[in-house]
PDB file of N, CA, C and O in Angstrom:
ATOM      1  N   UNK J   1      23.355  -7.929 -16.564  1.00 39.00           N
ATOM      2  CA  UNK J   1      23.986  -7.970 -15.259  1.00 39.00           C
ATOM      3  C   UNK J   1      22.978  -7.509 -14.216  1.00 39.00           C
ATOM      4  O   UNK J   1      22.469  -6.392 -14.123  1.00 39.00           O
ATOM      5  N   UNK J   2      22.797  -8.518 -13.491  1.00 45.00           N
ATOM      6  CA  UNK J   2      21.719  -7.908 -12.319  1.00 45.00           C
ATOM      7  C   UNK J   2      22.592  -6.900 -10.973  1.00 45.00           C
ATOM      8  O   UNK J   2      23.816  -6.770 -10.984  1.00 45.00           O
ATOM      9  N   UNK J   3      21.774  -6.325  -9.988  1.00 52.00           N
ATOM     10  CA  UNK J   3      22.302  -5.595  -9.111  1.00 52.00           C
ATOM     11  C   UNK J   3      22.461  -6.501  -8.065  1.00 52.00           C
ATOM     12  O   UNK J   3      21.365  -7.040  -7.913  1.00 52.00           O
ATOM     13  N   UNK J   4      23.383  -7.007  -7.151  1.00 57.00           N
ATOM     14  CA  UNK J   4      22.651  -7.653  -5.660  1.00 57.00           C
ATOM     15  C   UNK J   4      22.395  -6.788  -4.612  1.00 57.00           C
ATOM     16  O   UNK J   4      22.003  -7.257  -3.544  1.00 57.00           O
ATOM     17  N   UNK J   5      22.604  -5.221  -4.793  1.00 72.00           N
ATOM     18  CA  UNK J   5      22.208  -4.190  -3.572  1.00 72.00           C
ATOM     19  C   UNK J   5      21.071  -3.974  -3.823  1.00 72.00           C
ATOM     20  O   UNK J   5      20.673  -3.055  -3.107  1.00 72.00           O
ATOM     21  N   UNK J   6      19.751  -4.617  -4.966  1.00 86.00           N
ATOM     22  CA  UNK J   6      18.812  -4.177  -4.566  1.00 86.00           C
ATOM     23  C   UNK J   6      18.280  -4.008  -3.466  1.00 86.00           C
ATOM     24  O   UNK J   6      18.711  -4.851  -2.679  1.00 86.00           O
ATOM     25  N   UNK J   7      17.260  -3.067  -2.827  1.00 91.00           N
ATOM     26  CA  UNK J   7      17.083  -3.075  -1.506  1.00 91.00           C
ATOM     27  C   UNK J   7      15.788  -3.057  -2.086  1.00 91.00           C
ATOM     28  O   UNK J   7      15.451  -2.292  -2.989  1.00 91.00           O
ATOM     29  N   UNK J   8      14.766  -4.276  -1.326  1.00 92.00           N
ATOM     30  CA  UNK J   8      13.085  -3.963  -1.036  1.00 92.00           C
ATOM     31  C   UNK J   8      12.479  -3.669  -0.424  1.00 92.00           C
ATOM     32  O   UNK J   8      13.058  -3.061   0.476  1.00 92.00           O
ATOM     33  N   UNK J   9      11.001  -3.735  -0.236  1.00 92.00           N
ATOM     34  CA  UNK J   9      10.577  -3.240   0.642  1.00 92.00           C
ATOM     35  C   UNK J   9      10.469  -4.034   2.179  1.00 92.00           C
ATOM     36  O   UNK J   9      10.240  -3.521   3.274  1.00 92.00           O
ATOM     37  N   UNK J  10      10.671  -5.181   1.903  1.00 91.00           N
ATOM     38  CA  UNK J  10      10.591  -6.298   2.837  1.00 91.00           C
ATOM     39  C   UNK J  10      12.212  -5.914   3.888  1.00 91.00           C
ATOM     40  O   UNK J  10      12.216  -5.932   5.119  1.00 91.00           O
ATOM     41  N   UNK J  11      13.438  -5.599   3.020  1.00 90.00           N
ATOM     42  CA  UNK J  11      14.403  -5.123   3.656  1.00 90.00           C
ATOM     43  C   UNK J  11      14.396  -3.970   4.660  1.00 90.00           C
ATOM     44  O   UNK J  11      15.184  -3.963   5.606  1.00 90.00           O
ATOM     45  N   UNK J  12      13.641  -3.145   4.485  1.00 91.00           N
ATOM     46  CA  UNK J  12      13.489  -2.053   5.445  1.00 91.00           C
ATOM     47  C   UNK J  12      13.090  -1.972   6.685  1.00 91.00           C
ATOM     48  O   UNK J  12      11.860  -1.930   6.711  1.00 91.00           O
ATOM     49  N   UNK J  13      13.671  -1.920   7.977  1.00 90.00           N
ATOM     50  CA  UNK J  13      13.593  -1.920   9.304  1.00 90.00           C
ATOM     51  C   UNK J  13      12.640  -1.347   9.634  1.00 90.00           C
ATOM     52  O   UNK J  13      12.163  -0.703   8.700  1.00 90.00           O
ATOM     53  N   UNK J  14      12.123  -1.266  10.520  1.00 92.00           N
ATOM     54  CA  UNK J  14      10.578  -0.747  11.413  1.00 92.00           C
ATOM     55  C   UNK J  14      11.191   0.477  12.052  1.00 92.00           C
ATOM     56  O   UNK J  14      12.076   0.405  12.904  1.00 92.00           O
ATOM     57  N   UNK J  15      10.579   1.815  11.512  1.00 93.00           N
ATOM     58  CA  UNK J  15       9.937   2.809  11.848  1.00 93.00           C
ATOM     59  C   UNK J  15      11.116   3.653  10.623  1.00 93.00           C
ATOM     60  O   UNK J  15      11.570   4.798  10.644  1.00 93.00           O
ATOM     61  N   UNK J  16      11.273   2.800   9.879  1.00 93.00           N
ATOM     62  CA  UNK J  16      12.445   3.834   8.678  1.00 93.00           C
ATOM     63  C   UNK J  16      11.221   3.814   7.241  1.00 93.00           C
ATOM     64  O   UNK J  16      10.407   2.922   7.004  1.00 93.00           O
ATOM     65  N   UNK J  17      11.508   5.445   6.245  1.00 94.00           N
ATOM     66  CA  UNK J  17      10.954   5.570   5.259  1.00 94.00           C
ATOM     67  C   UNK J  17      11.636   4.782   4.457  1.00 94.00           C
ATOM     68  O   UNK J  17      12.701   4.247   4.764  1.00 94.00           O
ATOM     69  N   UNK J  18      10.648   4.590   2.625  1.00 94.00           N
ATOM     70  CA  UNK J  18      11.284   4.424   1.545  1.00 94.00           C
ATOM     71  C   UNK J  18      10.588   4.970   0.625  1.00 94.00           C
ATOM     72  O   UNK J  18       9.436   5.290   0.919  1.00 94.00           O
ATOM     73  N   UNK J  19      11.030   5.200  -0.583  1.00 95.00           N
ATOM     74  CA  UNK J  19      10.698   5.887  -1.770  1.00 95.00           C
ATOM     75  C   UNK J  19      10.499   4.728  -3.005  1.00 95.00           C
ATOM     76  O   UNK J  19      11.441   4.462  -3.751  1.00 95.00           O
ATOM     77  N   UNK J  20       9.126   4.046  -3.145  1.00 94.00           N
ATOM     78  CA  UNK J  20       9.120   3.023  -4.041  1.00 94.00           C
ATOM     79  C   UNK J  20       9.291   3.327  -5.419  1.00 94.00           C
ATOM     80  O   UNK J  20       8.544   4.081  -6.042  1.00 94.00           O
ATOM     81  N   UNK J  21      10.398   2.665  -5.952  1.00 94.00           N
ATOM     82  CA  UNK J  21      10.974   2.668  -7.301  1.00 94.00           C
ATOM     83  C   UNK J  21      10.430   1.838  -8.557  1.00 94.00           C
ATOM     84  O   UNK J  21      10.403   2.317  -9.691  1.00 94.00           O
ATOM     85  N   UNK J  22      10.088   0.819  -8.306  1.00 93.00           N
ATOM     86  CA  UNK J  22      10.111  -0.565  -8.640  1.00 93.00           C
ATOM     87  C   UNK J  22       9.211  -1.677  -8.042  1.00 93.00           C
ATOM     88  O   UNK J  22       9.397  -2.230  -6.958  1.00 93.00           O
ATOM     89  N   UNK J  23       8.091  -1.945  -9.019  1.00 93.00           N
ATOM     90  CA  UNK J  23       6.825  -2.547  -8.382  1.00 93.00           C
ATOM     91  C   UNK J  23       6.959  -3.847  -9.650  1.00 93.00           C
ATOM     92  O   UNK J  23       6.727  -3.661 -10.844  1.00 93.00           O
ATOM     93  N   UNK J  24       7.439  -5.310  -8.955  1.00 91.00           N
ATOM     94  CA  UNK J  24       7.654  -6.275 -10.003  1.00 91.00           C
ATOM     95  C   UNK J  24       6.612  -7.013  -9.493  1.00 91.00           C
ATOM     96  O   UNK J  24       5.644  -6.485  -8.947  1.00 91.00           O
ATOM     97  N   UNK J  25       6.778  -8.490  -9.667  1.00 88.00           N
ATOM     98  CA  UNK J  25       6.442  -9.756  -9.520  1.00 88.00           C
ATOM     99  C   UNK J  25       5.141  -9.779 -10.471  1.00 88.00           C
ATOM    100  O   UNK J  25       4.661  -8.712 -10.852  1.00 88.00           O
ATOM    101  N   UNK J  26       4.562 -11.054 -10.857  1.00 91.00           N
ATOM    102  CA  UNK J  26       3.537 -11.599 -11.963  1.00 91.00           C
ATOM    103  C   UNK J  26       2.307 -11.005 -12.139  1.00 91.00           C
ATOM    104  O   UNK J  26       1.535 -11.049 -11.181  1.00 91.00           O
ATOM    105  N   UNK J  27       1.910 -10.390 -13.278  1.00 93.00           N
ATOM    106  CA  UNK J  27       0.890  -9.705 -13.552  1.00 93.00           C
ATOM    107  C   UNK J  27      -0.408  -9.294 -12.741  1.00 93.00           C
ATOM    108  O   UNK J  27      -0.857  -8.148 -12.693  1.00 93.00           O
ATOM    109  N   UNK J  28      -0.902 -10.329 -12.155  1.00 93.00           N
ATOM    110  CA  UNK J  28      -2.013  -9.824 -10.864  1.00 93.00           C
ATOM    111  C   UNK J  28      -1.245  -9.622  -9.993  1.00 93.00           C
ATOM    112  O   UNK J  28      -1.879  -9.032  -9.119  1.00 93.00           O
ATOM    113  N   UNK J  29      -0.082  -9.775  -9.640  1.00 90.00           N
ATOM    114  CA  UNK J  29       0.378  -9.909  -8.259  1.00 90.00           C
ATOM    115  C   UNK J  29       0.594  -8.254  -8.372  1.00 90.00           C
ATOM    116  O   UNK J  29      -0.155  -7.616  -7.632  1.00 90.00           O
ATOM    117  N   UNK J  30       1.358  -7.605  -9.054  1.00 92.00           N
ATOM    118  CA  UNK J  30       1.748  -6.782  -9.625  1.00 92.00           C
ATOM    119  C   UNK J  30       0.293  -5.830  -9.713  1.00 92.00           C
ATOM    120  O   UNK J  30       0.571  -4.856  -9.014  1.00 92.00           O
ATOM    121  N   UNK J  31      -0.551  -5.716 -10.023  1.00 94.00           N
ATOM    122  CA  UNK J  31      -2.061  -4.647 -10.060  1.00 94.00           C
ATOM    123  C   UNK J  31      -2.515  -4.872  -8.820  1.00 94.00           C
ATOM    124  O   UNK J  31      -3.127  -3.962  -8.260  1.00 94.00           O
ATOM    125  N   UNK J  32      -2.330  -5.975  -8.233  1.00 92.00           N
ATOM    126  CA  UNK J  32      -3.094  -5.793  -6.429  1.00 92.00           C
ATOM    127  C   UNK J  32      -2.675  -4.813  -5.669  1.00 92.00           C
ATOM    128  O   UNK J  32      -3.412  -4.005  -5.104  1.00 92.00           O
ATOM    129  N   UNK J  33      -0.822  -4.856  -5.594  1.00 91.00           N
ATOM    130  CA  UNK J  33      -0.151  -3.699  -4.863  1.00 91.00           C
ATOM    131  C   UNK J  33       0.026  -2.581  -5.702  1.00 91.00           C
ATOM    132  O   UNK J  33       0.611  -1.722  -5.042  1.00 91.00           O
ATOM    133  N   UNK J  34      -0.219  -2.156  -6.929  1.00 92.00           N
ATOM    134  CA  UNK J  34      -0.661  -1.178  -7.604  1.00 92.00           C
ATOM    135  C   UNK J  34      -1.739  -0.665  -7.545  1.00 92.00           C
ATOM    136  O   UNK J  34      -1.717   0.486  -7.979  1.00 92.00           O
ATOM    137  N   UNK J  35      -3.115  -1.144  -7.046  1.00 91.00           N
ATOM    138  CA  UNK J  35      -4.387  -0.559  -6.750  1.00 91.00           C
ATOM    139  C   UNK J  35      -4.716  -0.250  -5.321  1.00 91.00           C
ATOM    140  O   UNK J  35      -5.676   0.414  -4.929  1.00 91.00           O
ATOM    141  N   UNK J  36      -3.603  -0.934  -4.455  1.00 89.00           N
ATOM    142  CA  UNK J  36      -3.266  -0.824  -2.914  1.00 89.00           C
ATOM    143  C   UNK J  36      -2.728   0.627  -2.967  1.00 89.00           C
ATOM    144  O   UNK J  36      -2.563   1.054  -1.825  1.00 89.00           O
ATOM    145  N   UNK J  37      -2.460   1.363  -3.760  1.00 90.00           N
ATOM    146  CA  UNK J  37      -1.687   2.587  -4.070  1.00 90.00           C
ATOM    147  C   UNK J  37      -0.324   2.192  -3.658  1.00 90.00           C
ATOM    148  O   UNK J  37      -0.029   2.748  -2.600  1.00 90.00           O
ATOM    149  N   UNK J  38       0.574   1.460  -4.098  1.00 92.00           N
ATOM    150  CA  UNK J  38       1.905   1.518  -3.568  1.00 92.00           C
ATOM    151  C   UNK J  38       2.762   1.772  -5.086  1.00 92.00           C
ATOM    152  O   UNK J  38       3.566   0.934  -5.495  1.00 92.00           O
ATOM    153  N   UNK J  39       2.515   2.801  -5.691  1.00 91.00           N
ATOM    154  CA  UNK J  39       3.059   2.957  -6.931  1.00 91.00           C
ATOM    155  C   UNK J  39       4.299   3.626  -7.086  1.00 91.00           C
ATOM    156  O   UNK J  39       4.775   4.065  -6.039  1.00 91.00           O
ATOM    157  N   UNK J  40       5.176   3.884  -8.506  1.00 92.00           N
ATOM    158  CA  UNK J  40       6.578   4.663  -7.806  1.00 92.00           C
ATOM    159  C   UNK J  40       6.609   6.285  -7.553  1.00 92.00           C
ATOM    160  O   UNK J  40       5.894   7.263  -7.770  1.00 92.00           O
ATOM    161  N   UNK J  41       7.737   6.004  -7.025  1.00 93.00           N
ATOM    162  CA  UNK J  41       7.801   7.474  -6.138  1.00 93.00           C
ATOM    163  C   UNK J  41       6.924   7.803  -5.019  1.00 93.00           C
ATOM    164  O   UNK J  41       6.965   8.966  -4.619  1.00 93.00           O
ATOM    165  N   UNK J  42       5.916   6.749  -4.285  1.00 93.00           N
ATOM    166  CA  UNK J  42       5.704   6.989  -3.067  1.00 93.00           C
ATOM    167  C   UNK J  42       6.409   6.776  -1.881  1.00 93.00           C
ATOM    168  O   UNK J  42       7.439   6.102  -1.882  1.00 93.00           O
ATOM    169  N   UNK J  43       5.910   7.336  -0.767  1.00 95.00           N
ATOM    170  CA  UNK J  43       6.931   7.122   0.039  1.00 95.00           C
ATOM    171  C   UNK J  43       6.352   6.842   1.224  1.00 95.00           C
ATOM    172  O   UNK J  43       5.436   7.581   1.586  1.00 95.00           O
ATOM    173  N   UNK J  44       6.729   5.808   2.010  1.00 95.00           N
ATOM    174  CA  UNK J  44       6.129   4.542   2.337  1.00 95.00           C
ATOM    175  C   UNK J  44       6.775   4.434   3.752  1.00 95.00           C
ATOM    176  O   UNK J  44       8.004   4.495   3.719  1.00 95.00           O
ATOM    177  N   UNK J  45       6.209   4.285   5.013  1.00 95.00           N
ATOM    178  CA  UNK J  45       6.181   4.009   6.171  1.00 95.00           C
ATOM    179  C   UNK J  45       6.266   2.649   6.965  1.00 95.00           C
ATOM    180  O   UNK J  45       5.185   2.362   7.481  1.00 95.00           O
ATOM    181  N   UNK J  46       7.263   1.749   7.191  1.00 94.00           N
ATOM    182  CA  UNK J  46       7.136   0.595   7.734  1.00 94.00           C
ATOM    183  C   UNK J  46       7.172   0.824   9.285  1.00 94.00           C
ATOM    184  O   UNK J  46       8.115   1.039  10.046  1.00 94.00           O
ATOM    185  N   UNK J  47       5.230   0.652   9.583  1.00 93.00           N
ATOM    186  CA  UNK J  47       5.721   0.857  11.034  1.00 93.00           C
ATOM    187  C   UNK J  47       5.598  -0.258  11.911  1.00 93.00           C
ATOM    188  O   UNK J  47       6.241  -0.173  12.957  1.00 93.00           O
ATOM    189  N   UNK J  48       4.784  -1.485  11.686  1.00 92.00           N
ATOM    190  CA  UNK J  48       5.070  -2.878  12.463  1.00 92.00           C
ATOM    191  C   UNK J  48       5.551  -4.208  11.946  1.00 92.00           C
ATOM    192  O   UNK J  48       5.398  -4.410  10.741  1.00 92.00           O
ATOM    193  N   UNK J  49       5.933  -4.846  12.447  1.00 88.00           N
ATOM    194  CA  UNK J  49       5.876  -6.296  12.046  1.00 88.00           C
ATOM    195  C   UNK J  49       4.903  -7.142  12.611  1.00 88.00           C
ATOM    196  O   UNK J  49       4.345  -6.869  13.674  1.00 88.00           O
ATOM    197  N   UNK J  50       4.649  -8.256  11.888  1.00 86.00           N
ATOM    198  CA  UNK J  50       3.620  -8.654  13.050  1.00 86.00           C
ATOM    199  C   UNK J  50       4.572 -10.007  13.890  1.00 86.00           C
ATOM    200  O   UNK J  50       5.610 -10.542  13.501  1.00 86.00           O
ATOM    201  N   UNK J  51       3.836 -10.257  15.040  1.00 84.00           N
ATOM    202  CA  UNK J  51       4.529 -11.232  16.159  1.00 84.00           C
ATOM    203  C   UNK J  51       5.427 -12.141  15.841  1.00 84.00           C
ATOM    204  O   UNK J  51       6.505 -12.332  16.404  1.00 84.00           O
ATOM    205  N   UNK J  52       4.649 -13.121  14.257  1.00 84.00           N
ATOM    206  CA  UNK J  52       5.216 -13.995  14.076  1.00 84.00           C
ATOM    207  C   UNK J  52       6.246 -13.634  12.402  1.00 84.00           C
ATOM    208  O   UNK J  52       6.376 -14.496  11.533  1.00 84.00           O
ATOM    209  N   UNK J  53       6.774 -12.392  12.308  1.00 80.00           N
ATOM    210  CA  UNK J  53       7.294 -11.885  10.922  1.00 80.00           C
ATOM    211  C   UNK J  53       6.956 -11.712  10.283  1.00 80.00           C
ATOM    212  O   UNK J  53       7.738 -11.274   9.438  1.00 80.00           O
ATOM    213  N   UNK J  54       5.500 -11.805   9.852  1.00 86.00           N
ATOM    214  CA  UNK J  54       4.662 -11.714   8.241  1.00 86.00           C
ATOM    215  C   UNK J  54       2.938 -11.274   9.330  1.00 86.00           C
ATOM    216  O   UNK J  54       2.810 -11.796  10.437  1.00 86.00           O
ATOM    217  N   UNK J  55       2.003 -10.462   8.861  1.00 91.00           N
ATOM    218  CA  UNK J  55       2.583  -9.697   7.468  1.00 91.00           C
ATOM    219  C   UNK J  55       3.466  -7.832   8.383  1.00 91.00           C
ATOM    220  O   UNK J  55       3.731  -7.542   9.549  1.00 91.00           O
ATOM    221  N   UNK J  56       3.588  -7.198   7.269  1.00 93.00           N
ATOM    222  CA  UNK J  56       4.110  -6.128   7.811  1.00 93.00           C
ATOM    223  C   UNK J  56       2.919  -4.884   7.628  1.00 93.00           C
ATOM    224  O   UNK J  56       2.079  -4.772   6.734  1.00 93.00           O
ATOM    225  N   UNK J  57       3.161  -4.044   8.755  1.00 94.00           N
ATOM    226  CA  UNK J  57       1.973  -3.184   8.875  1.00 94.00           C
ATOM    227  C   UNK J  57       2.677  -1.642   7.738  1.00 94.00           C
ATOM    228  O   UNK J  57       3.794  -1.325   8.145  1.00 94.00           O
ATOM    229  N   UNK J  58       2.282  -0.910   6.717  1.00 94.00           N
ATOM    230  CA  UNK J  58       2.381  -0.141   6.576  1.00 94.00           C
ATOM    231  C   UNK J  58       1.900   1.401   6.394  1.00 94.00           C
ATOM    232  O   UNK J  58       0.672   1.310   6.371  1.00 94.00           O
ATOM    233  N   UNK J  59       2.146   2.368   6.295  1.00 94.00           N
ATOM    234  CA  UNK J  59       1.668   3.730   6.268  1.00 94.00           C
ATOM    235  C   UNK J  59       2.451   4.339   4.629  1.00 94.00           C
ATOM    236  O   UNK J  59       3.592   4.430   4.175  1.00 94.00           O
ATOM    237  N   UNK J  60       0.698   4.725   4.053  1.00 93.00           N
ATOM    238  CA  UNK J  60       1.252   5.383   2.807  1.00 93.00           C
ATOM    239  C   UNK J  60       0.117   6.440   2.022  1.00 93.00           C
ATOM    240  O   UNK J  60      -0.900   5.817   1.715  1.00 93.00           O
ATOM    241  N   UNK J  61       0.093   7.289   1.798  1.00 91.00           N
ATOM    242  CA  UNK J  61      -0.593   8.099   1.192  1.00 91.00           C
ATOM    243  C   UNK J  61      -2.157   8.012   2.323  1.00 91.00           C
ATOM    244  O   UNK J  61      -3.280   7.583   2.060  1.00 91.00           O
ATOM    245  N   UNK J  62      -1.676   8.531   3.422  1.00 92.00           N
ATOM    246  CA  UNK J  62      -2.506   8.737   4.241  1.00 92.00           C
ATOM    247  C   UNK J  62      -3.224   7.513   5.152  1.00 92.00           C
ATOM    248  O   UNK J  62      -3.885   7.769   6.159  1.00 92.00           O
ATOM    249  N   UNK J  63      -3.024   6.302   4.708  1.00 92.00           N
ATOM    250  CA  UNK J  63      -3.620   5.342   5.696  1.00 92.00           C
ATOM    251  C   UNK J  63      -2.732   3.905   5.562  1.00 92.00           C
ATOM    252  O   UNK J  63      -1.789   3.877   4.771  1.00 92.00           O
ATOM    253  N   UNK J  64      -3.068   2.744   6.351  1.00 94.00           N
ATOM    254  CA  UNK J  64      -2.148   2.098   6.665  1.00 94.00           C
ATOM    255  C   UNK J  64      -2.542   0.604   6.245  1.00 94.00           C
ATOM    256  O   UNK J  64      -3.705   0.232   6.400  1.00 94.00           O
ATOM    257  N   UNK J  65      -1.647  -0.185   5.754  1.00 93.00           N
ATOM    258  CA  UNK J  65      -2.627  -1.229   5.418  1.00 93.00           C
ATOM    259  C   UNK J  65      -0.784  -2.089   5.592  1.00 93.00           C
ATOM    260  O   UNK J  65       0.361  -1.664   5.750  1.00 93.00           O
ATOM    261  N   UNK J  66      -1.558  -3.703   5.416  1.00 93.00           N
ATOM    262  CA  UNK J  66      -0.778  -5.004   5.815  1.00 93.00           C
ATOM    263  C   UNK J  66      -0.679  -5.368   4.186  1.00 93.00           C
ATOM    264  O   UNK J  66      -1.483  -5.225   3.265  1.00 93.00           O
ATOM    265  N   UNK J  67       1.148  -6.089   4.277  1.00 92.00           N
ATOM    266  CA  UNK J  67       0.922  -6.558   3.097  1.00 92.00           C
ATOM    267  C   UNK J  67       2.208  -7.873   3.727  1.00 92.00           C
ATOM    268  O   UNK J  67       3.070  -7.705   4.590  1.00 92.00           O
ATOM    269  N   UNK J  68       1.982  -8.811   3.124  1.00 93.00           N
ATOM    270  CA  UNK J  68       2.938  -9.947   2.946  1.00 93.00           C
ATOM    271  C   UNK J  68       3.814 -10.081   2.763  1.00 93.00           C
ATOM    272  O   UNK J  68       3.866 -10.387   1.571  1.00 93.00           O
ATOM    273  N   UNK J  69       5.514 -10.066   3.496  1.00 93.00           N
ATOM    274  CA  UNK J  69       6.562 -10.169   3.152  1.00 93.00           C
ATOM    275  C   UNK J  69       6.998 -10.691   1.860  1.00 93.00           C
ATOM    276  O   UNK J  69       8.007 -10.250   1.311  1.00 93.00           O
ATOM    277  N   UNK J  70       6.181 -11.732   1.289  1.00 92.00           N
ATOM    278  CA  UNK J  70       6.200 -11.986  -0.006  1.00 92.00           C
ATOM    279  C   UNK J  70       6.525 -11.179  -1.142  1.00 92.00           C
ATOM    280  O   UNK J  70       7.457 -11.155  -1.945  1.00 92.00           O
ATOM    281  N   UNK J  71       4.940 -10.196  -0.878  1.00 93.00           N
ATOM    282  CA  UNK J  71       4.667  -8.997  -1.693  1.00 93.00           C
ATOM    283  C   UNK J  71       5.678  -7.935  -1.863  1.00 93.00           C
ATOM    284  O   UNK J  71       6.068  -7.308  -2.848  1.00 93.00           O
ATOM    285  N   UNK J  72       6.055  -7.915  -0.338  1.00 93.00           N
ATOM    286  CA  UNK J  72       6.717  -6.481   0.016  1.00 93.00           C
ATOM    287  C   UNK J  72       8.046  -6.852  -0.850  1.00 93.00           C
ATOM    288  O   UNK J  72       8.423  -5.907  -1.542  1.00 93.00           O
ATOM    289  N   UNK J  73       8.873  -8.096  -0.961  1.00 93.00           N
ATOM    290  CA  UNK J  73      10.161  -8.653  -1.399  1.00 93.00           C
ATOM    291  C   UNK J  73      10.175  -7.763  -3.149  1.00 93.00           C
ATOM    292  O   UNK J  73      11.088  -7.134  -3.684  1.00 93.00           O
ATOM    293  N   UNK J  74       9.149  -7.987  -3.506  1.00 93.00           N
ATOM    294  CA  UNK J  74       8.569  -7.583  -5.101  1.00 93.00           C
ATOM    295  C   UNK J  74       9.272  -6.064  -5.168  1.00 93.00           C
ATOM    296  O   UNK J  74       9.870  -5.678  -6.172  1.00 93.00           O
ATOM    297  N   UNK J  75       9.150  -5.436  -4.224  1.00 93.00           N
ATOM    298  CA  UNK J  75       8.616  -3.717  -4.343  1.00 93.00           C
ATOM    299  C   UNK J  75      10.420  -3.399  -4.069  1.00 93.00           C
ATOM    300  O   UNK J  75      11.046  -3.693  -3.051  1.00 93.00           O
ATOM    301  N   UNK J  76      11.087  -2.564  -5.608  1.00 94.00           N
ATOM    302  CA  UNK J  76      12.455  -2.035  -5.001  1.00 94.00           C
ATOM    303  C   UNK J  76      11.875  -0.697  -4.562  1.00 94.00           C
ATOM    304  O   UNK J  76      10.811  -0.216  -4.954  1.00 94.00           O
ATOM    305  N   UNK J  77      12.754  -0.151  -3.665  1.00 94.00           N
ATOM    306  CA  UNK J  77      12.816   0.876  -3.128  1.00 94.00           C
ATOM    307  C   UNK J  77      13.862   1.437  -2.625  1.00 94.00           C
ATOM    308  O   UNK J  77      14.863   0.746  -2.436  1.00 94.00           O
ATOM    309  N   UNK J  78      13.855   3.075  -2.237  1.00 91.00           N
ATOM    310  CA  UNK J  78      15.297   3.836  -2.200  1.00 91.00           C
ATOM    311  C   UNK J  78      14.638   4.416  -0.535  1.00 91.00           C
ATOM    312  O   UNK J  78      13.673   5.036  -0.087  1.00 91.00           O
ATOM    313  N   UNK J  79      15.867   3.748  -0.067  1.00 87.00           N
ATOM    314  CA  UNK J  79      15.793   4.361   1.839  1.00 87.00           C
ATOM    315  C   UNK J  79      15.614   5.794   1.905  1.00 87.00           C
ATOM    316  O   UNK J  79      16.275   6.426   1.082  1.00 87.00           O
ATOM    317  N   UNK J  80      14.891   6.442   2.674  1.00 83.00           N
ATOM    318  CA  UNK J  80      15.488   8.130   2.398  1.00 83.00           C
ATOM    319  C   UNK J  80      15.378   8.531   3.723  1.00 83.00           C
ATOM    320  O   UNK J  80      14.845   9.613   3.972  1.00 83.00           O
ATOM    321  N   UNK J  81      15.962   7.550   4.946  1.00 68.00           N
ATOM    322  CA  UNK J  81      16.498   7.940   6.117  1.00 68.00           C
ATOM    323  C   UNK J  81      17.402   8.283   6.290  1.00 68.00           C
ATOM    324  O   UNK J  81      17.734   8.599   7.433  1.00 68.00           O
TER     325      UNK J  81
END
């Protein structure tokens, strides 16, 4: 039985935290945002979007980097606003 309240990271509104739980999608896809440091139990800063919706700007373990709504869809996470 799957959940449909998963919430990802792509779900999370601009300027709210999350606490990443859950780092899926296909084997490289999966070690790119794992060596990006977005591993579980961090806790993760969405602070822009860009103009045209993709990519999204984030803040995490001290510095800030862009990742692809794509990517971000992959990543469950727990709100802790």
């Amino acid at each position: 039985m799957t959940n449909l309240n998963k919430l990802t990271l792509a779900d999370i509104e601009i300027g709210s935290s999350a606490i990443i739980r859950k780092v899926g999608g296909d084997a490289a896809t999966r070690r790119r945002i794992l060596d990006l440091g977005l591993t579980r139990n961090t806790k993760v800063l969405v602070r822009k979007l860009a103009p045209l919706g993709d990519p999204l700007q984030l803040s995490a373990r001290g510095f800030e980097l862009s990742l692809r709504k794509a990517d971000a869809a992959m990543i469950e996470v727990e709100s802790c606003d």
